GROMACS .gro file of C-alpha atoms in nm:
model
  153
    1UNK     CA    1  28.951  20.647  18.935
    2UNK     CA    2  29.129  20.570  18.609
    3UNK     CA    3  29.214  20.222  18.733
    4UNK     CA    4  28.845  20.161  18.811
    5UNK     CA    5  28.756  20.271  18.458
    6UNK     CA    6  29.019  20.048  18.307
    7UNK     CA    7  28.889  19.753  18.511
    8UNK     CA    8  28.538  19.814  18.390
    9UNK     CA    9  28.668  19.853  18.028
   10UNK     CA   10  28.855  19.528  18.056
   11UNK     CA   11  28.541  19.346  18.165
   12UNK     CA   12  28.317  19.491  17.896
   13UNK     CA   13  28.566  19.470  17.609
   14UNK     CA   14  28.685  19.124  17.707
   15UNK     CA   15  28.331  18.991  17.685
   16UNK     CA   16  28.298  19.139  17.344
   17UNK     CA   17  28.639  18.995  17.237
   18UNK     CA   18  28.538  18.654  17.364
   19UNK     CA   19  28.251  18.642  17.117
   20UNK     CA   20  28.473  18.604  16.813
   21UNK     CA   21  28.480  18.295  16.605
   22UNK     CA   22  28.782  18.072  16.614
   23UNK     CA   23  28.707  17.848  16.311
   24UNK     CA   24  28.807  17.917  15.957
   25UNK     CA   25  28.568  18.139  15.761
   26UNK     CA   26  28.354  17.967  15.503
   27UNK     CA   27  28.094  18.073  15.245
   28UNK     CA   28  27.920  17.732  15.260
   29UNK     CA   29  27.551  17.750  15.353
   30UNK     CA   30  27.443  17.541  15.653
   31UNK     CA   31  27.354  17.184  15.593
   32UNK     CA   32  27.001  17.153  15.459
   33UNK     CA   33  26.998  17.507  15.320
   34UNK     CA   34  26.907  17.387  14.973
   35UNK     CA   35  26.600  17.200  15.098
   36UNK     CA   36  26.481  17.477  15.329
   37UNK     CA   37  26.574  17.789  15.131
   38UNK     CA   38  26.796  17.915  15.413
   39UNK     CA   39  27.107  18.093  15.304
   40UNK     CA   40  27.316  18.116  15.619
   41UNK     CA   41  27.437  18.411  15.826
   42UNK     CA   42  27.319  18.756  15.723
   43UNK     CA   43  27.154  18.641  15.406
   44UNK     CA   44  27.422  18.419  15.268
   45UNK     CA   45  27.647  18.515  14.984
   46UNK     CA   46  27.982  18.603  15.124
   47UNK     CA   47  27.841  18.691  15.459
   48UNK     CA   48  28.001  18.401  15.650
   49UNK     CA   49  28.346  18.503  15.529
   50UNK     CA   50  28.283  18.869  15.598
   51UNK     CA   51  28.143  18.796  15.945
   52UNK     CA   52  28.437  18.573  16.038
   53UNK     CA   53  28.690  18.834  15.931
   54UNK     CA   54  28.509  19.112  16.116
   55UNK     CA   55  28.478  18.906  16.433
   56UNK     CA   56  28.839  18.785  16.430
   57UNK     CA   57  28.968  19.142  16.374
   58UNK     CA   58  28.753  19.270  16.658
   59UNK     CA   59  28.870  18.999  16.901
   60UNK     CA   60  29.234  19.058  16.817
   61UNK     CA   61  29.209  19.437  16.827
   62UNK     CA   62  29.015  19.449  17.150
   63UNK     CA   63  29.255  19.211  17.323
   64UNK     CA   64  29.552  19.423  17.217
   65UNK     CA   65  29.363  19.743  17.300
   66UNK     CA   66  29.273  19.643  17.652
   67UNK     CA   67  29.631  19.522  17.722
   68UNK     CA   68  29.782  19.848  17.594
   69UNK     CA   69  29.536  20.075  17.771
   70UNK     CA   70  29.615  19.883  18.089
   71UNK     CA   71  29.991  19.936  18.030
   72UNK     CA   72  29.926  20.301  17.956
   73UNK     CA   73  29.733  20.359  18.279
   74UNK     CA   74  29.994  20.170  18.482
   75UNK     CA   75  30.274  20.375  18.324
   76UNK     CA   76  30.091  20.699  18.397
   77UNK     CA   77  30.054  20.588  18.763
   78UNK     CA   78  30.427  20.524  18.766
   79UNK     CA   79  30.508  20.866  18.611
   80UNK     CA   80  30.657  20.685  18.309
   81UNK     CA   81  30.545  20.908  18.028
   82UNK     CA   82  30.761  20.734  17.758
   83UNK     CA   83  30.605  20.392  17.831
   84UNK     CA   84  30.259  20.550  17.852
   85UNK     CA   85  30.298  20.713  17.511
   86UNK     CA   86  30.434  20.393  17.350
   87UNK     CA   87  30.133  20.199  17.491
   88UNK     CA   88  29.890  20.472  17.374
   89UNK     CA   89  30.034  20.446  17.023
   90UNK     CA   90  29.999  20.062  17.022
   91UNK     CA   91  29.642  20.082  17.155
   92UNK     CA   92  29.552  20.330  16.873
   93UNK     CA   93  29.733  20.113  16.612
   94UNK     CA   94  29.511  19.815  16.716
   95UNK     CA   95  29.200  20.033  16.665
   96UNK     CA   96  29.332  20.161  16.333
   97UNK     CA   97  29.380  19.803  16.209
   98UNK     CA   98  29.034  19.707  16.330
   99UNK     CA   99  28.876  20.003  16.149
  100UNK     CA  100  29.059  19.911  15.829
  101UNK     CA  101  28.926  19.555  15.854
  102UNK     CA  102  28.573  19.684  15.925
  103UNK     CA  103  28.594  19.915  15.623
  104UNK     CA  104  28.729  19.637  15.396
  105UNK     CA  105  28.468  19.389  15.510
  106UNK     CA  106  28.187  19.647  15.476
  107UNK     CA  107  28.300  19.711  15.120
  108UNK     CA  108  28.300  19.333  15.051
  109UNK     CA  109  27.969  19.253  15.215
  110UNK     CA  110  27.696  19.154  14.974
  111UNK     CA  111  27.421  19.179  15.240
  112UNK     CA  112  27.308  19.544  15.277
  113UNK     CA  113  27.231  19.508  15.654
  114UNK     CA  114  27.571  19.365  15.728
  115UNK     CA  115  27.740  19.629  15.515
  116UNK     CA  116  27.564  19.903  15.710
  117UNK     CA  117  27.644  19.742  16.047
  118UNK     CA  118  28.007  19.713  15.971
  119UNK     CA  119  28.013  20.071  15.859
  120UNK     CA  120  27.846  20.179  16.187
  121UNK     CA  121  28.106  19.971  16.384
  122UNK     CA  122  28.386  20.138  16.193
  123UNK     CA  123  28.250  20.480  16.292
  124UNK     CA  124  28.222  20.374  16.659
  125UNK     CA  125  28.572  20.224  16.664
  126UNK     CA  126  28.707  20.548  16.506
  127UNK     CA  127  28.563  20.748  16.801
  128UNK     CA  128  28.733  20.526  17.066
  129UNK     CA  129  29.093  20.641  17.074
  130UNK     CA  130  29.303  20.562  17.386
  131UNK     CA  131  29.108  20.797  17.613
  132UNK     CA  132  28.929  20.564  17.856
  133UNK     CA  133  28.675  20.830  17.938
  134UNK     CA  134  28.575  20.865  17.571
  135UNK     CA  135  28.472  20.505  17.514
  136UNK     CA  136  28.103  20.430  17.481
  137UNK     CA  137  28.079  20.077  17.607
  138UNK     CA  138  27.700  20.068  17.564
  139UNK     CA  139  27.723  20.158  17.194
  140UNK     CA  140  27.997  19.897  17.139
  141UNK     CA  141  27.787  19.639  17.313
  142UNK     CA  142  27.482  19.735  17.102
  143UNK     CA  143  27.680  19.702  16.781
  144UNK     CA  144  27.829  19.368  16.893
  145UNK     CA  145  27.481  19.234  16.962
  146UNK     CA  146  27.369  19.334  16.619
  147UNK     CA  147  27.674  19.159  16.471
  148UNK     CA  148  27.605  18.852  16.677
  149UNK     CA  149  27.247  18.852  16.535
  150UNK     CA  150  27.363  18.884  16.174
  151UNK     CA  151  27.665  18.651  16.220
  152UNK     CA  152  27.549  18.357  16.437
  153UNK     CA  153  27.823  18.124  16.557
   0.00000   0.00000   0.00000
């Protein structure tokens, strides 16, 4: 049962992690913004940089998290409690780093909607932990969709 949950988790979280940007962050508005009045992602300002940092941190953390939860479950299946505990600690450390980045970027965000979203994401990531049964994939997906809307690629 746990292996099935981990497999589902890997699929869901990998799709979220695959959404991150790979290019360098920039605060430059899109071409033509001056003529059209557009200001770029999430209202402009520093939003492009904030979005890029949040997306990159999420991709990295989720990749590490999925790998470590997989190792943890495999170690539990092999009755290797030391390896399982080490993997659990690494999975939780990945989430802690992601939360810290979300908090930092929320504090930096000039756009109030982006600031709120990053704060909401931080709260959701804080609730995750390394317990596969406690992860709310639908909430993570909903938050990721909101981030994608505010931070187009």
